[in-house]
Coordinates of C-alpha atoms in Angstrom, one line a residue:
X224 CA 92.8 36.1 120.3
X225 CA 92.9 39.1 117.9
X226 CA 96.4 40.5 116.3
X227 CA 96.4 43.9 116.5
X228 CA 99.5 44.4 114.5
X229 CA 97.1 42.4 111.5
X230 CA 94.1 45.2 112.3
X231 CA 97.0 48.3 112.1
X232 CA 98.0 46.6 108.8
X233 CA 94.7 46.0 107.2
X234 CA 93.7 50.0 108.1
X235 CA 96.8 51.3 106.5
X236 CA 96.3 49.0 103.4
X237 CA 92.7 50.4 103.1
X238 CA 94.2 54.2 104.1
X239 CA 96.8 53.5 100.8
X240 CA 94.4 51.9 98.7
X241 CA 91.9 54.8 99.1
X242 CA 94.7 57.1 98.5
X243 CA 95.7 56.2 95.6
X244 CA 92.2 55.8 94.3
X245 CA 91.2 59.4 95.2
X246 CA 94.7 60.5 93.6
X247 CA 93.9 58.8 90.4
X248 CA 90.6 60.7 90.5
X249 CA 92.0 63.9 90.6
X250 CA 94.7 63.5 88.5
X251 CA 92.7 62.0 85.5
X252 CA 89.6 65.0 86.7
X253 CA 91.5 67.8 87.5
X254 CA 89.6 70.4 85.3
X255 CA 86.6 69.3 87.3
X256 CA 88.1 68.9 90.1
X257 CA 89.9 72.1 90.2
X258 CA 86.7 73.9 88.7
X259 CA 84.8 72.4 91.8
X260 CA 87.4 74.1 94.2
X261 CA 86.8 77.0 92.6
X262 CA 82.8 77.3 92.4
X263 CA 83.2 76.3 96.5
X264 CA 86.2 78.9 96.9
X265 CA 84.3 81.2 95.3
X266 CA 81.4 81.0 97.6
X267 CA 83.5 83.1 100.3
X268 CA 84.8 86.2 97.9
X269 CA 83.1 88.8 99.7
X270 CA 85.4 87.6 102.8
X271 CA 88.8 88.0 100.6
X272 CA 87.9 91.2 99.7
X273 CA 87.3 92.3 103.2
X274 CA 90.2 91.1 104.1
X275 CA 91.8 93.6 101.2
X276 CA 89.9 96.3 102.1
X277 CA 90.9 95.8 106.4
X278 CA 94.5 95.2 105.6
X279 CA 94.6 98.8 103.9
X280 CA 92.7 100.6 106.2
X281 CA 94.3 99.0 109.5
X282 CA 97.9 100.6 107.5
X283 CA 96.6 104.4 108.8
X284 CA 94.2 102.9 111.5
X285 CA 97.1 101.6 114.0
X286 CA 99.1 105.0 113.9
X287 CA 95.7 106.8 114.3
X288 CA 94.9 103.9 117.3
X289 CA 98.8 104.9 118.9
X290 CA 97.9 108.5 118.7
X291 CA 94.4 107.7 120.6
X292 CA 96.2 105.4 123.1
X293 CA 98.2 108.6 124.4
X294 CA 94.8 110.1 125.8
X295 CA 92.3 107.5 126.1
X296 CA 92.3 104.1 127.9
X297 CA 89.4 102.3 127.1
X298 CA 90.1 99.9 124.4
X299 CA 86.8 99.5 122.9
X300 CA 86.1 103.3 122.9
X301 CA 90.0 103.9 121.3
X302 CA 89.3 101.1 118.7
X303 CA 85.7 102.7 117.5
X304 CA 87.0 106.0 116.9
X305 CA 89.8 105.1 115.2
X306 CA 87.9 103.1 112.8
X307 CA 85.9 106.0 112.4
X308 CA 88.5 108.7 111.7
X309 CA 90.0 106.1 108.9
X310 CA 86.9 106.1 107.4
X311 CA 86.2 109.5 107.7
X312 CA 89.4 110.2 106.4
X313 CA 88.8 107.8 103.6
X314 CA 85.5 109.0 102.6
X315 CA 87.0 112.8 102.5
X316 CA 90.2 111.6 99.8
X317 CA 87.9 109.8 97.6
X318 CA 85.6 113.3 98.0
X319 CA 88.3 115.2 96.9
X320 CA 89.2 113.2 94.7
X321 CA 85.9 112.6 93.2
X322 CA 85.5 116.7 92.8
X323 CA 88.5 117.8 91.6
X324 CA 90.7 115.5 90.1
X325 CA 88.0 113.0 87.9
X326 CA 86.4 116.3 85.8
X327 CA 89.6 117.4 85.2
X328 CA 90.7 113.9 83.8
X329 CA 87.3 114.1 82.1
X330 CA 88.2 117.7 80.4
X331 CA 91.9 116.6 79.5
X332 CA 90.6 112.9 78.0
X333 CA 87.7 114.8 75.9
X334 CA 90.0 117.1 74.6
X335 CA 92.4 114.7 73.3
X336 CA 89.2 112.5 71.8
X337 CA 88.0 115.8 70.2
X338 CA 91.5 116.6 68.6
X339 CA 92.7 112.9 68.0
X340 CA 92.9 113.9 64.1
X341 CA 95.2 116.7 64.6
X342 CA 97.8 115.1 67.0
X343 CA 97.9 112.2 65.3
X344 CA 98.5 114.1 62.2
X345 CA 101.5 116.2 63.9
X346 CA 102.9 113.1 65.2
X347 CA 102.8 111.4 62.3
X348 CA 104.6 114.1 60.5
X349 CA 107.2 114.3 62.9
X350 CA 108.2 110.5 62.8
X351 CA 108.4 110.8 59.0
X352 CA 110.5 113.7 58.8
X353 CA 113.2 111.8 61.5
X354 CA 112.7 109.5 59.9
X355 CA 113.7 111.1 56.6
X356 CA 116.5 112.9 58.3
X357 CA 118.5 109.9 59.3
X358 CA 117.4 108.4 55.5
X359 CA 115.4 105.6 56.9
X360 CA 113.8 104.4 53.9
X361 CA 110.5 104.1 55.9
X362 CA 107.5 106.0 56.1
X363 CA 104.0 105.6 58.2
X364 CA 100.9 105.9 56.3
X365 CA 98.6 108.6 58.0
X366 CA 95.6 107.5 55.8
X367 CA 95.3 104.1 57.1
X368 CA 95.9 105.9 60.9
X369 CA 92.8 107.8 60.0
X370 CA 90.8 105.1 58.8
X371 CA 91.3 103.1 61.8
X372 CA 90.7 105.6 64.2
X373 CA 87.3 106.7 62.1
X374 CA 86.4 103.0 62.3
X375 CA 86.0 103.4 66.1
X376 CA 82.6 105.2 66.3
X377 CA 82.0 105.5 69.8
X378 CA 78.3 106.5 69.4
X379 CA 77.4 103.7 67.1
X380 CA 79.2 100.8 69.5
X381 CA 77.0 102.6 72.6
X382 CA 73.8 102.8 70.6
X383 CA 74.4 98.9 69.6
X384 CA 74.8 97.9 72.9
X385 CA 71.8 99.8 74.0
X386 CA 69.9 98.0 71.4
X387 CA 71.5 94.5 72.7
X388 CA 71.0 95.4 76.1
X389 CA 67.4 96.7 75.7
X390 CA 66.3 93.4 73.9
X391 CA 67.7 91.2 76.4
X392 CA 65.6 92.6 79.3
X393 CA 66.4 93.3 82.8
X394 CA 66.8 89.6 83.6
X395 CA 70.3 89.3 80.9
X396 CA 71.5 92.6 82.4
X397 CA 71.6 91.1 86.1
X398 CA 73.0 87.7 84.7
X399 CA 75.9 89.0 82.6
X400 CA 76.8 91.9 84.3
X401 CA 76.2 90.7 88.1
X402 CA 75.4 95.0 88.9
X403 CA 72.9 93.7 91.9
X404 CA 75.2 90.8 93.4
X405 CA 78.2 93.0 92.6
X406 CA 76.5 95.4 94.7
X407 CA 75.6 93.7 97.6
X408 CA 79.2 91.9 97.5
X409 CA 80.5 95.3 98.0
X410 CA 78.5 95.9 100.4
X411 CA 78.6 93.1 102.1
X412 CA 82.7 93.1 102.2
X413 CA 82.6 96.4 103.9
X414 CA 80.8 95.1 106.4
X415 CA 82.6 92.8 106.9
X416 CA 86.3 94.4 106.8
X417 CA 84.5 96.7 109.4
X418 CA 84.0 93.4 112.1
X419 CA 87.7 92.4 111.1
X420 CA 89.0 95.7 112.1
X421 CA 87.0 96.2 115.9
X422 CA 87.8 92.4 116.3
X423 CA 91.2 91.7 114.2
X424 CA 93.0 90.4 117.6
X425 CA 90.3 87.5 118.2
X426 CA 90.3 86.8 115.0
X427 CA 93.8 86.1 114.9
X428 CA 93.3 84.1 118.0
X429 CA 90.8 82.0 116.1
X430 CA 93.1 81.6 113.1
X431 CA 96.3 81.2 115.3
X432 CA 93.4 78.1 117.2
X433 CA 92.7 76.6 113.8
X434 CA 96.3 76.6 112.7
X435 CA 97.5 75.1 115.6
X436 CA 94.8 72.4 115.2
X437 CA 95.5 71.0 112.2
X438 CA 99.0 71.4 111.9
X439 CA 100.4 70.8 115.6
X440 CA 101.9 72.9 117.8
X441 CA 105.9 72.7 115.9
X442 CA 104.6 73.6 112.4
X443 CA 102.2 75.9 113.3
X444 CA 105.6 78.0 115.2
X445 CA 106.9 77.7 111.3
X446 CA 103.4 78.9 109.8
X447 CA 102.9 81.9 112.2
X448 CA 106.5 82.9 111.8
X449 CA 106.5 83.1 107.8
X450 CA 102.6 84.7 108.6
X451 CA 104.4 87.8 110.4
X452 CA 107.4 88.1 108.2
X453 CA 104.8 88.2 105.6
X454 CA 102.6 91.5 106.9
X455 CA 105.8 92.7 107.6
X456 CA 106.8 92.7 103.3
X457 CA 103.3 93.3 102.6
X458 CA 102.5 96.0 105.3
X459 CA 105.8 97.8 104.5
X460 CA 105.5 97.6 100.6
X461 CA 102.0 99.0 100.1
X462 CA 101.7 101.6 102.7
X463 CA 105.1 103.3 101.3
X464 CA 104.5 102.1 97.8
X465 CA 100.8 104.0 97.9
X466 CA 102.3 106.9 99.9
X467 CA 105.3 107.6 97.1
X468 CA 103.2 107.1 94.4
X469 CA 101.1 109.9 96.2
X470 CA 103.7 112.4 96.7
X471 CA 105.4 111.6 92.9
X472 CA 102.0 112.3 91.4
X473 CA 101.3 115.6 93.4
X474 CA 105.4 116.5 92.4
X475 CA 104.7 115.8 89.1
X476 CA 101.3 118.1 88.8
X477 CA 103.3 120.7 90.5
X478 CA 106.0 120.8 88.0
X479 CA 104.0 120.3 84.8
X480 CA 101.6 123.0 86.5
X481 CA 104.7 125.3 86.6
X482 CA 106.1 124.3 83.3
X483 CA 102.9 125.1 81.8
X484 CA 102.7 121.7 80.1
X485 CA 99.4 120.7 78.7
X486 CA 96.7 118.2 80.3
X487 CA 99.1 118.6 83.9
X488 CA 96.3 116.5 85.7
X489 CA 96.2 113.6 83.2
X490 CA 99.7 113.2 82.9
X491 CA 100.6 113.1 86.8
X492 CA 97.7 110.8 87.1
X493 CA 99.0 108.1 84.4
X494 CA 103.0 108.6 85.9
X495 CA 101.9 107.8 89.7
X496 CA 99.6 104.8 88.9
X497 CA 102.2 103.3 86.7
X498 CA 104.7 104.3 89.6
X499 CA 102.6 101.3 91.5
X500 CA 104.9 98.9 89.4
X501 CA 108.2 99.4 91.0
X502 CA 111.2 99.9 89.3
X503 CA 110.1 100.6 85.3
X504 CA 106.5 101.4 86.0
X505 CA 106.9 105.0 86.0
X506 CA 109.0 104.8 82.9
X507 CA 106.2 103.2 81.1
X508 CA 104.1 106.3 82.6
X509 CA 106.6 108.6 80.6
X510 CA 106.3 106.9 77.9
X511 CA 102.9 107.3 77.4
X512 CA 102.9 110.7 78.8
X513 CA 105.3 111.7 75.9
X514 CA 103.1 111.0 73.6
X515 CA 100.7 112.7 74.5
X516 CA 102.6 116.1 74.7
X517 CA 104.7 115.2 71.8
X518 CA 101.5 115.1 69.6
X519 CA 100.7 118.7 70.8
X520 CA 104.6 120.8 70.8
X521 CA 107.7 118.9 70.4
X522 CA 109.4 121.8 72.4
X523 CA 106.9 120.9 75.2
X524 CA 107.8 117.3 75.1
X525 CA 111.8 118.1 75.8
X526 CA 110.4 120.6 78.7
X527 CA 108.8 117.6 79.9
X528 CA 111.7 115.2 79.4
X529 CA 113.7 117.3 81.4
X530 CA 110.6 118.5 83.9
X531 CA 110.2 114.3 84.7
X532 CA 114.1 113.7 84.9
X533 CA 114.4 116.1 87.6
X534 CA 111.4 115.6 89.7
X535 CA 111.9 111.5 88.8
X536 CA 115.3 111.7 90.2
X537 CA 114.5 113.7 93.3
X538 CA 112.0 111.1 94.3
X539 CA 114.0 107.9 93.7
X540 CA 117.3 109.3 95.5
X541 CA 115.7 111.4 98.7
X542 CA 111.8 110.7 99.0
X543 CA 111.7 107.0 97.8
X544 CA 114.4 105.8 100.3
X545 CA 113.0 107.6 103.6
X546 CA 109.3 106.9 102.6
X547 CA 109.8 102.4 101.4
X548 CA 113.0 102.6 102.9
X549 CA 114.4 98.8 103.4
X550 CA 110.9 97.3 103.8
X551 CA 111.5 94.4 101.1
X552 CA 115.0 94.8 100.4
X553 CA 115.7 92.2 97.5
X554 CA 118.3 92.8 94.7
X555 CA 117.2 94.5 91.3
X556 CA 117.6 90.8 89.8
X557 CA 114.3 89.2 91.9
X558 CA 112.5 92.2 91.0
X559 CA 112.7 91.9 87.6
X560 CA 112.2 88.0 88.3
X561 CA 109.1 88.7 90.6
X562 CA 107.5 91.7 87.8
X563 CA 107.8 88.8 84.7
X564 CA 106.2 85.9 86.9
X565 CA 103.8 86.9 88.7
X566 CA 102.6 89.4 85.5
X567 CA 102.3 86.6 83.4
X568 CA 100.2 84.7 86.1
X569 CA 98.2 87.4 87.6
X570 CA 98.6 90.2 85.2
X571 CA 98.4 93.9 87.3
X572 CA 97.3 92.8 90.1
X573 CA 100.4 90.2 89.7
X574 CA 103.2 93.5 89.3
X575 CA 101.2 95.5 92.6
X576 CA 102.0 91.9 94.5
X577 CA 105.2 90.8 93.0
X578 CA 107.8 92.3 95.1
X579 CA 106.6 92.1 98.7
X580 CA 105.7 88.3 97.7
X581 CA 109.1 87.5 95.9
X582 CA 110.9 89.3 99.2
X583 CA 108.6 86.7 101.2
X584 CA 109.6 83.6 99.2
X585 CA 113.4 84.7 99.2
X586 CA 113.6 85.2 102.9
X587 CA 111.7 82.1 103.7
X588 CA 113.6 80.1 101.0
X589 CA 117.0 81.7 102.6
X590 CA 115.8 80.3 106.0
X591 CA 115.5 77.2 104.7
X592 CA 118.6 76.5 102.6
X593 CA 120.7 78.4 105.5
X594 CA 119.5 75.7 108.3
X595 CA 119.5 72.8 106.1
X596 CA 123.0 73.7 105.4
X597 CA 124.4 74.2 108.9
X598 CA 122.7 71.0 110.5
X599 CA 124.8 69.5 107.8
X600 CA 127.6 71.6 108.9
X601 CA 128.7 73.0 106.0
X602 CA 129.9 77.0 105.6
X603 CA 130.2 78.1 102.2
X604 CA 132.0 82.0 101.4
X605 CA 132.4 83.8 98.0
X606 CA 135.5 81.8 97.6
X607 CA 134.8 78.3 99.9
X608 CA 133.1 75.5 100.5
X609 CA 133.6 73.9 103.6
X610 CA 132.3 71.7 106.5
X611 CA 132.6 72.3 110.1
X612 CA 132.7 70.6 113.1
X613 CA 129.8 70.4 115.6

């Protein structure tokens, strides 16, 4: 007669051996291993961009989809024209934007290009003389400035790579630069963020189906539950994140506008895309901006220290609060924690992610470390540590 308990053995020896073996490949192949996962990852990068480009646009398309439901019943008929008025919407900001705002960033960028000698002489000249004045024994060359900026000849690097370009042929142009496959990915991810949006509640079923198959019904509960406390952080970050960094650009054009400081549409530009990194982002945006009008009139440059200090603390203190309110609410601390790791690993796109994502890890890890903790009945306080009985 045959011993089961001998056949469950042998199978579980065979599952361990194989195991290990397929462990010791990947550890002693992971570059190939890891580059494999990437190549077959990569296969589907149309889909996570369209799943980019439907999370933004379902941020306006619910409210516009709540203002529908007020009037209209019909689901399918509410869900198609609300897609349409986000994109309609969409396509009329990045017309506006398209008409106004780029040729004036084009005007103020070619001026400073055409006068790049003169404001780098004038702000040369005003670093040596303070300088000077607090007998720093230190002065910046402005001849070697010069050289290096008349070393970048624009025209020459574009005619060389014109010449490059031309003798590689049309064939090295669509391998190195991808414009035809980059094209049809874009394409092909609208499209597709599109079908997520008229269909985003079966797809979550489908997902939600999946999940629940391979992970069982108990961790799936666990899954789905950090899932919506994710779009919660996520969802709550980049709609008022986008939104301030909207109103504190438009503020600041306003005010330099009114001030009468120079290149106003340049400036507000560079202080609310750098206001996209929270908390020190749109310092890094003055500091640039001072620069700038620093080169130009140092009396201009105090006007616009002053002009930014007001406006700066008129968002943080009454527009930034109502508008990103508590949605992530994580101490200064794991911001500063979040901005440093995740820019080392993902660079800008790393500082855009890094706070809804460290407010997800902290409330998950909080979950964790506060039930572990109470099913071993312990209570700790600022001042205790304690157990409890059941």
């Amino acid at each position: 007669m045959i011993d089961k308990s001998q056949i469950v053995k042998k199978n579980k020896t065979i599952f361990y051996l194989t195991y290990a073996i397929l462990l010791a490949f990947v550890v002693f192949n992971y570059e190939t291993v890891f580059a494999i996962l990437s190549d077959i990852l990569a296969l589907a990068t149309p889909l996570y961009i369209a799943i980019i480009i439907a999370f933004i646009l379902n941020i306006p398309m619910r409210k516009i989809e709540h203002l529908y439901g007020k009037k209209i019943k019909r689901k399918g008929l509410k869900r198609g024209l609300s897609i349409a008025t986000t994109l309609i919407l969409a396509v009329i900001l990045i017309i506006l934007f398209s008409a106004f705002i780029i040729p004036r960033l084009g005007e103020s960028i070619a001026l400073i290009i055409t006068n790049i000698f003169n404001y780098a002489d004038r702000l040369v000249t005003m670093i040596n003389d303070a300088l000077a004045h607090f007998h720093i024994n230190y002065a910046i060359n402005y001849e070697s400035i010069q050289q290096a900026l008349t070393s970048l000849d624009l025209n020459h690097l574009l005619s060389q790579s014109g010449n490059i370009l031309g003798n590689a042929g049309i064939h090295l142009i669509f391998q190195s630069i991808g414009i035809f496959g980059v094209f049809i990915n874009a394409i092909t991810s609208f499209i597709m963020a599109i079908y997520l949006l008229a269909n985003k509640e079966t797809h979550l079923r489908q997902l939600k189906k999946i999940v629940t198959f391979l992970f069982g019904y108990h961790r799936s509960l666990v899954i789905f539950d950090i899932g919506a406390e994710a779009n919660h952080y996520f969802n709550g970050f980049v709609s008022g994140q986008l939104l301030e960094s909207c109103i504190l650009m438009f503020l600041m054009y306003v005010g330099f506008r009114i001030t009468g400081l120079p290149f106003p549409e340049l400036i507000a530009f560079i202080i609310g895309i750098s206001s996209l990194i929270p908390m020190f982002g749109g310092y890094f945006g003055f500091a640039i901006s001072f620069i700038l009008v620093l080169a130009i009139n140092s009396t201009q440059a105090i006007i616009f220290t002053i002009c930014f200090v007001i406006i700066q603390q008129f968002e943080a203190n009454i527009i930034y609060p109502r508008v990103v309110g508590g949605a992530v609410g994580i101490s200064g601390l794991y911001v500063l924690l979040a901005l440093v790791i995740f820019g080392n690993l993902f660079g800008f796109f790393g500082l855009l992610i890094a706070v809804p994502s460290m407010a997800l890890i902290y409330a998950v890890g909080s979950r964790v470390v506060n039930i572990s903790l109470y099913r071993k009945h312990i209570e700790i306080t600022d001042k205790t540590i304690k157990k409890f009985d059941e």
